[in-house]
mmCIF file of C-alpha atoms in Angstrom:
data_model
loop_
_atom_site.group_PDB
_atom_site.id
_atom_site.type_symbol
_atom_site.label_atom_id
_atom_site.label_comp_id
_atom_site.label_asym_id
_atom_site.label_seq_id
_atom_site.Cartn_x
_atom_site.Cartn_y
_atom_site.Cartn_z
ATOM 1 C CA MET A 257 23.467 -79.564 11.920
ATOM 2 C CA ILE A 258 23.389 -80.503 15.598
ATOM 3 C CA TYR A 259 26.334 -82.249 17.222
ATOM 4 C CA VAL A 260 26.356 -83.678 20.751
ATOM 5 C CA ASP A 261 29.468 -84.302 22.844
ATOM 6 C CA LEU A 262 28.432 -87.324 24.901
ATOM 7 C CA ARG A 263 31.904 -88.256 26.150
ATOM 8 C CA GLU A 264 31.237 -87.356 29.797
ATOM 9 C CA SER A 265 27.764 -88.898 29.811
ATOM 10 C CA VAL A 266 28.438 -92.572 29.178
ATOM 11 C CA PRO A 267 29.365 -95.184 31.839
ATOM 12 C CA SER A 268 33.020 -95.212 32.829
ATOM 13 C CA LYS A 269 35.317 -96.895 35.317
ATOM 14 C CA TYR A 270 34.580 -94.013 37.701
ATOM 15 C CA GLY A 271 30.848 -94.590 37.936
ATOM 16 C CA LYS A 272 27.967 -96.729 36.737
ATOM 17 C CA PHE A 273 25.260 -94.146 37.303
ATOM 18 C CA HIS A 274 24.945 -90.385 37.252
ATOM 19 C CA GLY A 275 21.790 -88.287 37.154
ATOM 20 C CA GLY A 276 23.506 -86.042 34.629
ATOM 21 C CA GLY A 277 24.046 -89.044 32.374
ATOM 22 C CA ASN A 278 20.322 -89.765 32.427
ATOM 23 C CA TYR A 279 19.668 -86.134 31.533
ATOM 24 C CA SER A 280 22.122 -86.349 28.625
ATOM 25 C CA LYS A 281 20.555 -89.441 27.124
ATOM 26 C CA ARG A 282 17.060 -88.075 27.536
ATOM 27 C CA SER A 283 18.155 -84.848 25.815
ATOM 28 C CA VAL A 284 19.550 -86.845 22.903
ATOM 29 C CA GLN A 285 16.236 -88.684 22.596
ATOM 30 C CA LEU A 286 14.311 -85.397 22.533
ATOM 31 C CA LEU A 287 16.590 -84.034 19.805
ATOM 32 C CA LYS A 288 16.254 -87.271 17.820
ATOM 33 C CA ASN A 289 12.477 -86.987 18.018
ATOM 34 C CA THR A 290 12.577 -83.416 16.701
ATOM 35 C CA TYR A 291 15.388 -83.211 14.157
ATOM 36 C CA ASP A 292 16.268 -85.326 11.134
ATOM 37 C CA SER A 293 19.791 -86.242 12.188
ATOM 38 C CA LEU A 294 22.365 -85.955 14.957
ATOM 39 C CA THR A 295 26.110 -86.452 15.064
ATOM 40 C CA ILE A 296 27.342 -87.680 18.434
ATOM 41 C CA PHE A 297 30.911 -87.752 19.734
ATOM 42 C CA ILE A 298 31.699 -90.672 22.060
ATOM 43 C CA PRO A 299 34.936 -91.996 23.641
ATOM 44 C CA THR A 300 36.984 -94.368 21.506
ATOM 45 C CA ASP A 301 36.700 -97.123 24.136
ATOM 46 C CA PHE A 302 32.923 -96.906 24.587
ATOM 47 C CA GLU A 303 30.664 -99.495 23.013
ATOM 48 C CA PRO A 304 26.882 -99.236 23.511
ATOM 49 C CA SER A 305 25.938 -102.443 25.312
ATOM 50 C CA SER A 306 22.715 -101.898 27.221
ATOM 51 C CA LYS A 307 19.414 -102.154 25.401
ATOM 52 C CA LYS A 308 18.663 -98.469 26.030
ATOM 53 C CA ASP A 309 22.068 -97.299 24.800
ATOM 54 C CA LYS A 310 21.754 -99.376 21.644
ATOM 55 C CA GLU A 311 18.287 -98.012 20.907
ATOM 56 C CA LEU A 312 19.492 -94.478 21.508
ATOM 57 C CA LEU A 313 22.799 -94.514 19.637
ATOM 58 C CA LEU A 314 22.668 -97.318 17.070
ATOM 59 C CA ASP A 315 19.982 -95.605 15.054
ATOM 60 C CA LYS A 316 19.762 -94.455 11.438
ATOM 61 C CA LYS A 317 19.268 -90.864 12.607
ATOM 62 C CA VAL A 318 22.550 -90.935 14.516
ATOM 63 C CA THR A 319 26.113 -90.725 13.241
ATOM 64 C CA LEU A 320 28.651 -91.791 15.874
ATOM 65 C CA ILE A 321 32.166 -90.354 15.808
ATOM 66 C CA ARG A 322 34.758 -91.760 18.207
ATOM 67 C CA VAL A 323 37.301 -89.259 19.509
ATOM 68 C CA ASN A 324 40.165 -89.272 21.999
ATOM 69 C CA SER A 325 39.980 -85.586 22.904
ATOM 70 C CA GLU A 326 38.345 -82.268 22.056
ATOM 71 C CA ASN A 327 41.135 -81.681 19.518
ATOM 72 C CA GLU A 328 39.378 -84.218 17.305
ATOM 73 C CA ILE A 329 35.971 -82.520 17.495
ATOM 74 C CA LEU A 330 35.575 -81.054 14.030
ATOM 75 C CA LEU A 331 32.202 -79.776 12.870
ATOM 76 C CA ALA A 332 31.647 -80.019 9.121
ATOM 77 C CA GLU A 333 29.079 -77.220 8.788
ATOM 78 C CA LYS A 334 30.079 -73.595 9.171
ATOM 79 C CA ASN A 335 27.372 -72.627 11.675
ATOM 80 C CA ALA A 336 26.879 -75.959 13.410
ATOM 81 C CA ILE A 337 25.682 -76.342 16.998
ATOM 82 C CA LEU A 338 27.645 -78.414 19.501
ATOM 83 C CA PHE A 339 25.660 -79.356 22.591
ATOM 84 C CA ILE A 340 27.543 -80.544 25.692
ATOM 85 C CA PRO A 341 24.927 -81.961 28.096
ATOM 86 C CA LEU A 342 27.350 -82.877 30.879
ATOM 87 C CA LEU A 343 30.832 -81.550 31.633
ATOM 88 C CA PRO A 344 32.903 -81.416 34.848
ATOM 89 C CA THR A 345 33.782 -77.877 35.886
ATOM 90 C CA LYS A 346 37.513 -78.559 35.537
ATOM 91 C CA LYS A 347 36.932 -79.212 31.819
ATOM 92 C CA PHE A 348 34.973 -76.038 31.016
ATOM 93 C CA GLY A 349 38.125 -74.769 29.293
ATOM 94 C CA ILE A 350 37.744 -77.232 26.399
ATOM 95 C CA ILE A 351 35.718 -74.527 24.685
ATOM 96 C CA ASP A 352 38.977 -72.750 23.789
ATOM 97 C CA THR A 353 40.158 -75.727 21.729
ATOM 98 C CA ILE A 354 36.734 -76.358 20.198
ATOM 99 C CA LYS A 355 36.289 -72.698 19.209
ATOM 100 C CA LYS A 356 39.801 -72.565 17.800
ATOM 101 C CA ASN A 357 39.080 -75.519 15.511
ATOM 102 C CA ASN A 358 35.486 -74.452 14.804
ATOM 103 C CA PRO A 359 35.394 -70.640 15.029
ATOM 104 C CA ASN A 360 31.843 -70.250 13.704
ATOM 105 C CA ALA A 361 30.247 -72.999 15.780
ATOM 106 C CA LYS A 362 27.697 -72.284 18.487
ATOM 107 C CA ILE A 363 28.476 -74.100 21.729
ATOM 108 C CA PHE A 364 25.702 -74.946 24.207
ATOM 109 C CA LEU A 365 26.441 -76.307 27.695
ATOM 110 C CA THR A 366 24.228 -77.676 30.466
ATOM 111 C CA ILE A 367 25.415 -77.069 34.032
ATOM 112 C CA HIS A 368 23.780 -79.431 36.521
ATOM 113 C CA GLY A 369 24.562 -77.537 39.675
ATOM 114 C CA THR A 370 27.248 -75.788 41.679
ATOM 115 C CA ARG A 371 27.986 -78.570 44.149
ATOM 116 C CA TYR A 372 31.534 -77.498 44.949
ATOM 117 C CA ALA A 373 30.427 -73.953 45.751
ATOM 118 C CA ASP A 374 27.605 -75.316 47.932
ATOM 119 C CA SER A 375 29.708 -77.829 49.830
ATOM 120 C CA LYS A 376 31.128 -77.170 53.262
ATOM 121 C CA TYR A 377 33.191 -79.041 55.813
ATOM 122 C CA ASP A 378 31.220 -81.939 57.245
ATOM 123 C CA PRO A 379 32.878 -84.319 59.749
ATOM 124 C CA TYR A 380 30.553 -87.137 58.640
ATOM 125 C CA ASP A 381 32.144 -87.143 55.184
ATOM 126 C CA ARG A 382 35.441 -88.316 56.659
ATOM 127 C CA TYR A 383 34.092 -91.861 56.974
ATOM 128 C CA TYR A 384 33.713 -92.258 53.213
ATOM 129 C CA TYR A 385 37.491 -92.139 52.777
ATOM 130 C CA HIS A 386 40.494 -94.301 53.565
ATOM 131 C CA GLY A 387 44.182 -93.804 54.316
ATOM 132 C CA ILE A 388 45.657 -90.324 54.594
ATOM 133 C CA LYS A 389 42.430 -88.556 53.633
ATOM 134 C CA TYR A 390 40.624 -90.312 56.482
ATOM 135 C CA THR A 391 43.383 -89.675 59.039
ATOM 136 C CA PHE A 392 43.969 -86.015 58.137
ATOM 137 C CA TYR A 393 40.489 -85.277 56.804
ATOM 138 C CA PHE A 394 40.031 -81.877 58.457
ATOM 139 C CA LEU A 395 43.391 -80.486 57.319
ATOM 140 C CA ILE A 396 43.180 -81.858 53.779
ATOM 141 C CA THR A 397 39.560 -80.781 53.361
ATOM 142 C CA TYR A 398 40.131 -77.287 54.732
ATOM 143 C CA LEU A 399 43.092 -76.608 52.453
ATOM 144 C CA SER A 400 41.638 -78.247 49.344
ATOM 145 C CA ARG A 401 38.301 -76.459 49.673
ATOM 146 C CA PHE A 402 39.893 -73.095 50.385
ATOM 147 C CA VAL A 403 42.032 -73.310 47.244
ATOM 148 C CA GLY A 404 39.455 -75.285 45.280
ATOM 149 C CA LYS A 405 36.658 -72.763 45.711
ATOM 150 C CA ILE A 406 38.897 -69.959 44.488
ATOM 151 C CA VAL A 407 39.761 -71.956 41.357
ATOM 152 C CA TYR A 408 36.133 -73.070 40.943
ATOM 153 C CA LYS A 409 34.739 -69.538 40.985
ATOM 154 C CA LYS A 410 37.486 -68.275 38.688
ATOM 155 C CA THR A 411 36.692 -71.056 36.206
ATOM 156 C CA PHE A 412 33.048 -70.005 36.113
ATOM 157 C CA LYS A 413 33.948 -66.333 35.769
ATOM 158 C CA THR A 414 36.389 -66.824 32.887
ATOM 159 C CA GLN A 415 34.897 -69.761 30.953
ATOM 160 C CA ILE A 416 31.102 -69.469 31.143
ATOM 161 C CA PRO A 417 30.912 -66.210 29.096
ATOM 162 C CA LYS A 418 32.580 -68.051 26.177
ATOM 163 C CA TYR A 419 29.612 -70.399 25.703
ATOM 164 C CA ASP A 420 26.815 -69.260 23.405
ATOM 165 C CA LYS A 421 24.051 -70.742 25.540
ATOM 166 C CA ILE A 422 24.007 -72.069 29.072
ATOM 167 C CA PHE A 423 21.213 -74.351 30.227
ATOM 168 C CA THR A 424 20.752 -75.404 33.829
ATOM 169 C CA VAL A 425 18.312 -77.632 35.679
ATOM 170 C CA SER A 426 16.885 -75.396 38.424
ATOM 171 C CA ASN A 427 16.429 -71.800 39.460
ATOM 172 C CA ASP A 428 18.718 -72.455 42.422
ATOM 173 C CA SER A 429 21.538 -73.383 40.040
ATOM 174 C CA LEU A 430 20.777 -70.453 37.749
ATOM 175 C CA GLN A 431 21.070 -67.926 40.583
ATOM 176 C CA LYS A 432 24.405 -69.382 41.707
ATOM 177 C CA ILE A 433 25.800 -69.480 38.159
ATOM 178 C CA VAL A 434 24.982 -65.823 37.469
ATOM 179 C CA ALA A 435 26.433 -64.871 40.865
ATOM 180 C CA MET A 436 29.801 -66.291 39.749
ATOM 181 C CA SER A 437 29.787 -65.378 36.041
ATOM 182 C CA GLN A 438 28.147 -63.378 33.276
ATOM 183 C CA PRO A 439 26.747 -65.841 30.738
ATOM 184 C CA LYS A 440 25.741 -64.552 27.317
ATOM 185 C CA TYR A 441 22.491 -66.478 27.573
ATOM 186 C CA ILE A 442 21.085 -68.711 30.295
ATOM 187 C CA LYS A 443 17.822 -70.574 30.820
ATOM 188 C CA PRO A 444 16.610 -73.155 33.332
ATOM 189 C CA PHE A 445 15.099 -76.348 31.967
ATOM 190 C CA TYR A 446 14.028 -78.722 34.705
ATOM 191 C CA GLN A 447 14.976 -82.352 34.333
ATOM 192 C CA GLY A 448 12.298 -84.698 33.083
ATOM 193 C CA SER A 449 11.617 -88.378 33.444
ATOM 194 C CA ASN A 450 10.243 -90.798 30.892
ATOM 195 C CA ASN A 451 8.521 -92.614 33.751
ATOM 196 C CA PHE A 452 5.631 -90.173 33.402
ATOM 197 C CA ASN A 453 4.909 -91.589 29.940
ATOM 198 C CA GLU A 454 4.502 -95.139 31.207
ATOM 199 C CA ASP A 455 1.237 -96.895 31.975
ATOM 200 C CA PRO A 456 -0.616 -95.756 35.112
ATOM 201 C CA VAL A 457 0.815 -97.092 38.353
ATOM 202 C CA GLN A 458 -0.912 -100.292 39.407
ATOM 203 C CA LYS A 459 -2.125 -100.398 42.975
ATOM 204 C CA THR A 460 0.302 -102.634 44.828
ATOM 205 C CA GLN A 461 0.540 -103.548 48.480
ATOM 206 C CA LYS A 462 3.099 -101.290 50.125
ATOM 207 C CA GLU A 463 5.875 -103.136 51.910
ATOM 208 C CA ASN A 464 7.182 -102.091 55.296
ATOM 209 C CA PHE A 465 10.387 -100.306 54.316
ATOM 210 C CA ILE A 466 11.764 -96.832 53.695
ATOM 211 C CA LEU A 467 13.879 -96.292 50.569
ATOM 212 C CA PHE A 468 17.230 -94.449 50.408
ATOM 213 C CA VAL A 469 18.950 -94.238 46.992
ATOM 214 C CA ASN A 470 22.517 -93.531 45.768
ATOM 215 C CA ALA A 471 24.170 -93.847 49.176
ATOM 216 C CA ASN A 472 27.750 -94.181 47.925
ATOM 217 C CA ARG A 473 28.456 -90.439 47.656
ATOM 218 C CA PRO A 474 29.089 -88.178 50.682
ATOM 219 C CA GLU A 475 26.819 -85.392 49.413
ATOM 220 C CA LYS A 476 23.845 -87.761 49.605
ATOM 221 C CA ASN A 477 24.204 -87.597 53.405
ATOM 222 C CA PHE A 478 23.627 -91.272 54.050
ATOM 223 C CA LEU A 479 25.756 -91.688 57.192
ATOM 224 C CA ARG A 480 23.970 -88.927 59.111
ATOM 225 C CA THR A 481 20.636 -90.257 57.851
ATOM 226 C CA LEU A 482 21.549 -93.779 58.953
ATOM 227 C CA GLU A 483 22.333 -92.468 62.437
ATOM 228 C CA ALA A 484 18.952 -90.699 62.460
ATOM 229 C CA PHE A 485 17.122 -93.839 61.335
ATOM 230 C CA LEU A 486 18.748 -95.965 64.054
ATOM 231 C CA GLN A 487 17.887 -93.264 66.592
ATOM 232 C CA PHE A 488 14.263 -93.428 65.416
ATOM 233 C CA LYS A 489 14.292 -97.238 65.738
ATOM 234 C CA LYS A 490 15.025 -97.018 69.472
ATOM 235 C CA GLN A 491 11.404 -95.995 70.090
ATOM 236 C CA ASP A 492 9.757 -97.416 66.961
ATOM 237 C CA THR A 493 7.291 -100.284 67.240
ATOM 238 C CA SER A 494 6.306 -100.544 63.568
ATOM 239 C CA ASN A 495 9.066 -102.977 62.481
ATOM 240 C CA ILE A 496 9.753 -100.761 59.459
ATOM 241 C CA LYS A 497 13.129 -101.259 57.766
ATOM 242 C CA LEU A 498 15.485 -99.118 55.671
ATOM 243 C CA TYR A 499 16.415 -100.311 52.170
ATOM 244 C CA VAL A 500 19.553 -98.651 50.792
ATOM 245 C CA THR A 501 20.670 -98.722 47.141
ATOM 246 C CA GLY A 502 23.779 -97.632 45.281
ATOM 247 C CA ILE A 503 26.336 -98.512 47.940
ATOM 248 C CA ASP A 504 29.204 -100.968 47.568
ATOM 249 C CA ASP A 505 30.800 -103.214 50.191
ATOM 250 C CA ARG A 506 33.870 -101.005 50.562
ATOM 251 C CA THR A 507 31.787 -97.958 51.459
ATOM 252 C CA GLN A 508 29.648 -99.986 53.860
ATOM 253 C CA ASP A 509 32.760 -101.156 55.707
ATOM 254 C CA ALA A 510 34.141 -97.619 55.790
ATOM 255 C CA LEU A 511 30.968 -96.148 57.290
ATOM 256 C CA LEU A 512 30.888 -98.768 60.049
ATOM 257 C CA ARG A 513 33.938 -97.059 61.577
ATOM 258 C CA TYR A 514 31.532 -94.383 62.835
ATOM 259 C CA LYS A 515 31.194 -95.247 66.527
ATOM 260 C CA LYS A 516 27.662 -93.902 67.052
ATOM 261 C CA LEU A 517 26.121 -96.592 64.866
ATOM 262 C CA ASP A 518 24.405 -99.438 66.710
ATOM 263 C CA THR A 519 25.695 -102.298 64.553
ATOM 264 C CA LYS A 520 23.287 -104.840 66.054
ATOM 265 C CA SER A 521 20.287 -102.678 65.208
ATOM 266 C CA LEU A 522 21.779 -101.885 61.805
ATOM 267 C CA LYS A 523 22.032 -105.559 60.864
ATOM 268 C CA GLN A 524 18.447 -106.123 61.953
ATOM 269 C CA TRP A 525 16.782 -103.137 60.297
ATOM 270 C CA VAL A 526 18.918 -102.056 57.315
ATOM 271 C CA THR A 527 19.336 -103.805 53.954
ATOM 272 C CA PHE A 528 22.022 -102.743 51.463
ATOM 273 C CA SER A 529 22.278 -103.259 47.709
ATOM 274 C CA ASP A 530 24.565 -102.018 44.950
ATOM 275 C CA TYR A 531 23.258 -100.273 41.829
ATOM 276 C CA LEU A 532 20.116 -101.879 40.403
ATOM 277 C CA SER A 533 18.585 -102.286 36.969
ATOM 278 C CA ASP A 534 16.086 -99.597 35.948
ATOM 279 C CA ASN A 535 13.180 -102.004 36.402
ATOM 280 C CA ASP A 536 14.237 -103.081 39.895
ATOM 281 C CA TYR A 537 15.020 -99.476 40.856
ATOM 282 C CA ASN A 538 11.606 -98.182 39.755
ATOM 283 C CA ALA A 539 9.827 -101.096 41.425
ATOM 284 C CA LEU A 540 11.217 -100.003 44.794
ATOM 285 C CA PHE A 541 9.413 -96.654 44.518
ATOM 286 C CA GLU A 542 6.130 -98.505 44.070
ATOM 287 C CA LYS A 543 6.722 -100.838 47.015
ATOM 288 C CA CYS A 544 8.269 -98.570 49.677
ATOM 289 C CA LYS A 545 6.382 -96.575 52.310
ATOM 290 C CA PHE A 546 8.263 -93.444 51.274
ATOM 291 C CA LEU A 547 11.518 -92.149 49.787
ATOM 292 C CA LEU A 548 14.032 -90.692 52.258
ATOM 293 C CA TYR A 549 16.097 -88.124 50.326
ATOM 294 C CA THR A 550 18.273 -86.059 52.661
ATOM 295 C CA SER A 551 20.894 -84.829 50.198
ATOM 296 C CA LYS A 552 23.088 -81.900 51.250
ATOM 297 C CA THR A 553 23.325 -80.381 47.785
ATOM 298 C CA GLU A 554 21.421 -80.905 44.549
ATOM 299 C CA GLY A 555 21.384 -79.188 41.196
ATOM 300 C CA PHE A 556 17.925 -80.687 40.785
ATOM 301 C CA GLY A 557 17.145 -84.013 42.487
ATOM 302 C CA LEU A 558 16.006 -86.516 39.862
ATOM 303 C CA PRO A 559 15.014 -89.290 42.336
ATOM 304 C CA LEU A 560 12.296 -86.967 43.670
ATOM 305 C CA LEU A 561 10.752 -86.822 40.211
ATOM 306 C CA GLU A 562 11.176 -90.564 39.729
ATOM 307 C CA ALA A 563 9.432 -91.196 43.047
ATOM 308 C CA CYS A 564 6.586 -88.860 42.111
ATOM 309 C CA SER A 565 6.070 -90.714 38.827
ATOM 310 C CA LYS A 566 5.429 -93.858 40.899
ATOM 311 C CA GLU A 567 3.172 -91.993 43.356
ATOM 312 C CA CYS A 568 5.664 -92.510 46.163
ATOM 313 C CA SER A 569 5.548 -90.232 49.233
ATOM 314 C CA ILE A 570 8.767 -88.343 50.048
ATOM 315 C CA LEU A 571 10.726 -86.962 52.987
ATOM 316 C CA SER A 572 13.413 -84.642 51.609
ATOM 317 C CA SER A 573 16.026 -82.094 52.666
ATOM 318 C CA TRP A 574 14.937 -78.492 52.430
ATOM 319 C CA ILE A 575 18.100 -76.952 50.973
ATOM 320 C CA THR A 576 19.447 -76.083 47.477
ATOM 321 C CA ALA A 577 17.190 -77.128 44.573
ATOM 322 C CA THR A 578 15.146 -79.957 46.087
ATOM 323 C CA PRO A 579 12.124 -77.834 47.181
ATOM 324 C CA GLU A 580 11.737 -76.660 43.565
ATOM 325 C CA VAL A 581 11.027 -80.153 42.268
ATOM 326 C CA LEU A 582 7.741 -80.983 44.012
ATOM 327 C CA GLY A 583 7.106 -78.019 46.297
ATOM 328 C CA SER A 584 4.535 -78.463 49.047
ATOM 329 C CA ALA A 585 3.719 -82.063 48.061
ATOM 330 C CA VAL A 586 6.834 -83.185 49.976
ATOM 331 C CA ASN A 587 7.693 -83.160 53.700
ATOM 332 C CA TYR A 588 11.058 -81.557 54.555
ATOM 333 C CA VAL A 589 13.844 -81.815 57.156
ATOM 334 C CA ASN A 590 17.159 -80.149 57.940
ATOM 335 C CA PRO A 591 19.764 -82.482 56.351
ATOM 336 C CA TYR A 592 22.475 -81.388 58.796
ATOM 337 C CA ASP A 593 20.434 -82.188 61.934
ATOM 338 C CA VAL A 594 20.148 -85.826 63.058
ATOM 339 C CA ASN A 595 17.203 -84.986 65.335
ATOM 340 C CA SER A 596 15.349 -83.226 62.523
ATOM 341 C CA ILE A 597 15.760 -86.253 60.241
ATOM 342 C CA ALA A 598 14.754 -88.720 62.977
ATOM 343 C CA ASP A 599 11.701 -86.627 63.833
ATOM 344 C CA GLY A 600 10.781 -86.396 60.143
ATOM 345 C CA ILE A 601 10.989 -90.181 59.775
ATOM 346 C CA ASN A 602 8.833 -90.652 62.872
ATOM 347 C CA LYS A 603 6.162 -88.294 61.567
ATOM 348 C CA MET A 604 6.095 -90.032 58.182
ATOM 349 C CA VAL A 605 5.899 -93.523 59.686
ATOM 350 C CA ASN A 606 3.248 -92.579 62.231
ATOM 351 C CA HIS A 607 1.424 -89.947 60.176
ATOM 352 C CA SER A 608 -2.253 -90.026 61.101
ATOM 353 C CA ASN A 609 -3.148 -88.936 57.582
ATOM 354 C CA LEU A 610 -0.482 -90.619 55.466
ATOM 355 C CA ASN A 611 -3.064 -91.267 52.745
ATOM 356 C CA GLN A 612 -3.385 -87.508 52.241
ATOM 357 C CA VAL A 613 0.396 -87.204 51.858
ATOM 358 C CA ALA A 614 0.230 -89.854 49.129
ATOM 359 C CA GLU A 615 -2.717 -88.082 47.487
ATOM 360 C CA ASN A 616 -0.719 -84.835 47.354
ATOM 361 C CA ILE A 617 2.014 -86.636 45.406
ATOM 362 C CA LYS A 618 -0.544 -88.216 43.081
ATOM 363 C CA GLN A 619 -2.023 -84.817 42.241
ATOM 364 C CA ARG A 620 1.442 -83.291 41.782
ATOM 365 C CA LYS A 621 2.239 -86.112 39.350
ATOM 366 C CA GLU A 622 -0.405 -84.832 36.927
ATOM 367 C CA LEU A 623 1.038 -81.317 37.102
ATOM 368 C CA CYS A 624 4.559 -82.663 36.535
ATOM 369 C CA LYS A 625 3.470 -84.637 33.494
ATOM 370 C CA LYS A 626 2.048 -81.519 31.817
ATOM 371 C CA PHE A 627 4.983 -79.353 32.860
ATOM 372 C CA ILE A 628 7.585 -81.819 31.568
ATOM 373 C CA ALA A 629 5.867 -81.991 28.169
ATOM 374 C CA GLN A 630 5.939 -78.194 27.837
ATOM 375 C CA ASN A 631 9.480 -77.985 29.199
ATOM 376 C CA ASP A 632 10.682 -80.562 26.637
ATOM 377 C CA LYS A 633 9.039 -78.634 23.803
ATOM 378 C CA GLU A 634 10.723 -75.378 24.819
ATOM 379 C CA PHE A 635 14.089 -77.107 25.250
ATOM 380 C CA VAL A 636 14.291 -78.483 21.693
ATOM 381 C CA GLN A 637 13.212 -75.092 20.328
ATOM 382 C CA GLU A 638 16.422 -73.595 21.742
ATOM 383 C CA PHE A 639 18.327 -75.355 18.957
ATOM 384 C CA LYS A 640 16.380 -73.383 16.368
ATOM 385 C CA LEU A 641 16.780 -70.025 18.104
ATOM 386 C CA ILE A 642 20.315 -69.021 17.159
#
């Protein structure tokens, strides 16, 4: 019997969207398609409300069990499998309780990246915060990261070997995990996207804007990218705009404290929106000139795959896992260098052969579609190979 702990993967008061949550739900769908039944643990206060959640969870193949904590996770079968598709590092230790209550169970965990180990002090991040953390950002960040990284690495070293199987979403993540721990078993399974199974992209007239997604989080590097875009606009004559998603009013106001931003130019050339519906989100990939994805750290980089599925050209950062996703089909910049980002934007906007850039993505899309199908097949087989 296969059990899935979905408690960390459903929407909460702390966030409406998370790439790991999409991975979790897609994994559940793959398991549903392959096996006769699943038992899924969810929080007691969670009620499936969206159409997709209802289709996924309110199904005759699925038994839902509501629990308050890992103490209530009890697996009926002696040699059952418990799959945890998303879990914060600070909670890796729940395996001790689960194993104590279910000594013969096999526990599988997906790790989506090593963001805390990758992160470093960045003065731009200060502007995402308020109060004491904004005022004393350097001191607080230096101390918290110094202590935090020690605890983080110790958690990996002590807890990861207790899991029966570790999955991760890129080779970059795999190398960093094994550098900090000695897992019993580890395999990379790249994230997939159901967008590749949809009808072929219809040819639509591209609109004159660049797309930036998920701007609310410091690691996405939006503030530095915004500075680079406004720098580019000083010489630009194309009237191209920047459309930004996933950012709330509070974060917008906080970022405007950064003195190097030309607020007049910003109001003229930048449009903000909060989180969008899946349909509206995917439509932006079809309409935009290209996706601007300058993240400072990624376990994978799902928006790159989503953009590819819509045959959308991409300008991306060249660090951590992002180059693994689409390889040479993407143009790259240094995410820590404003001039590099501005120059990258300029080259994309004024590319003499932009059609060839788009054709590269279109060809990579066909490779991705085949690879994802094989990757999915191998992933579900892991639950048979005990």
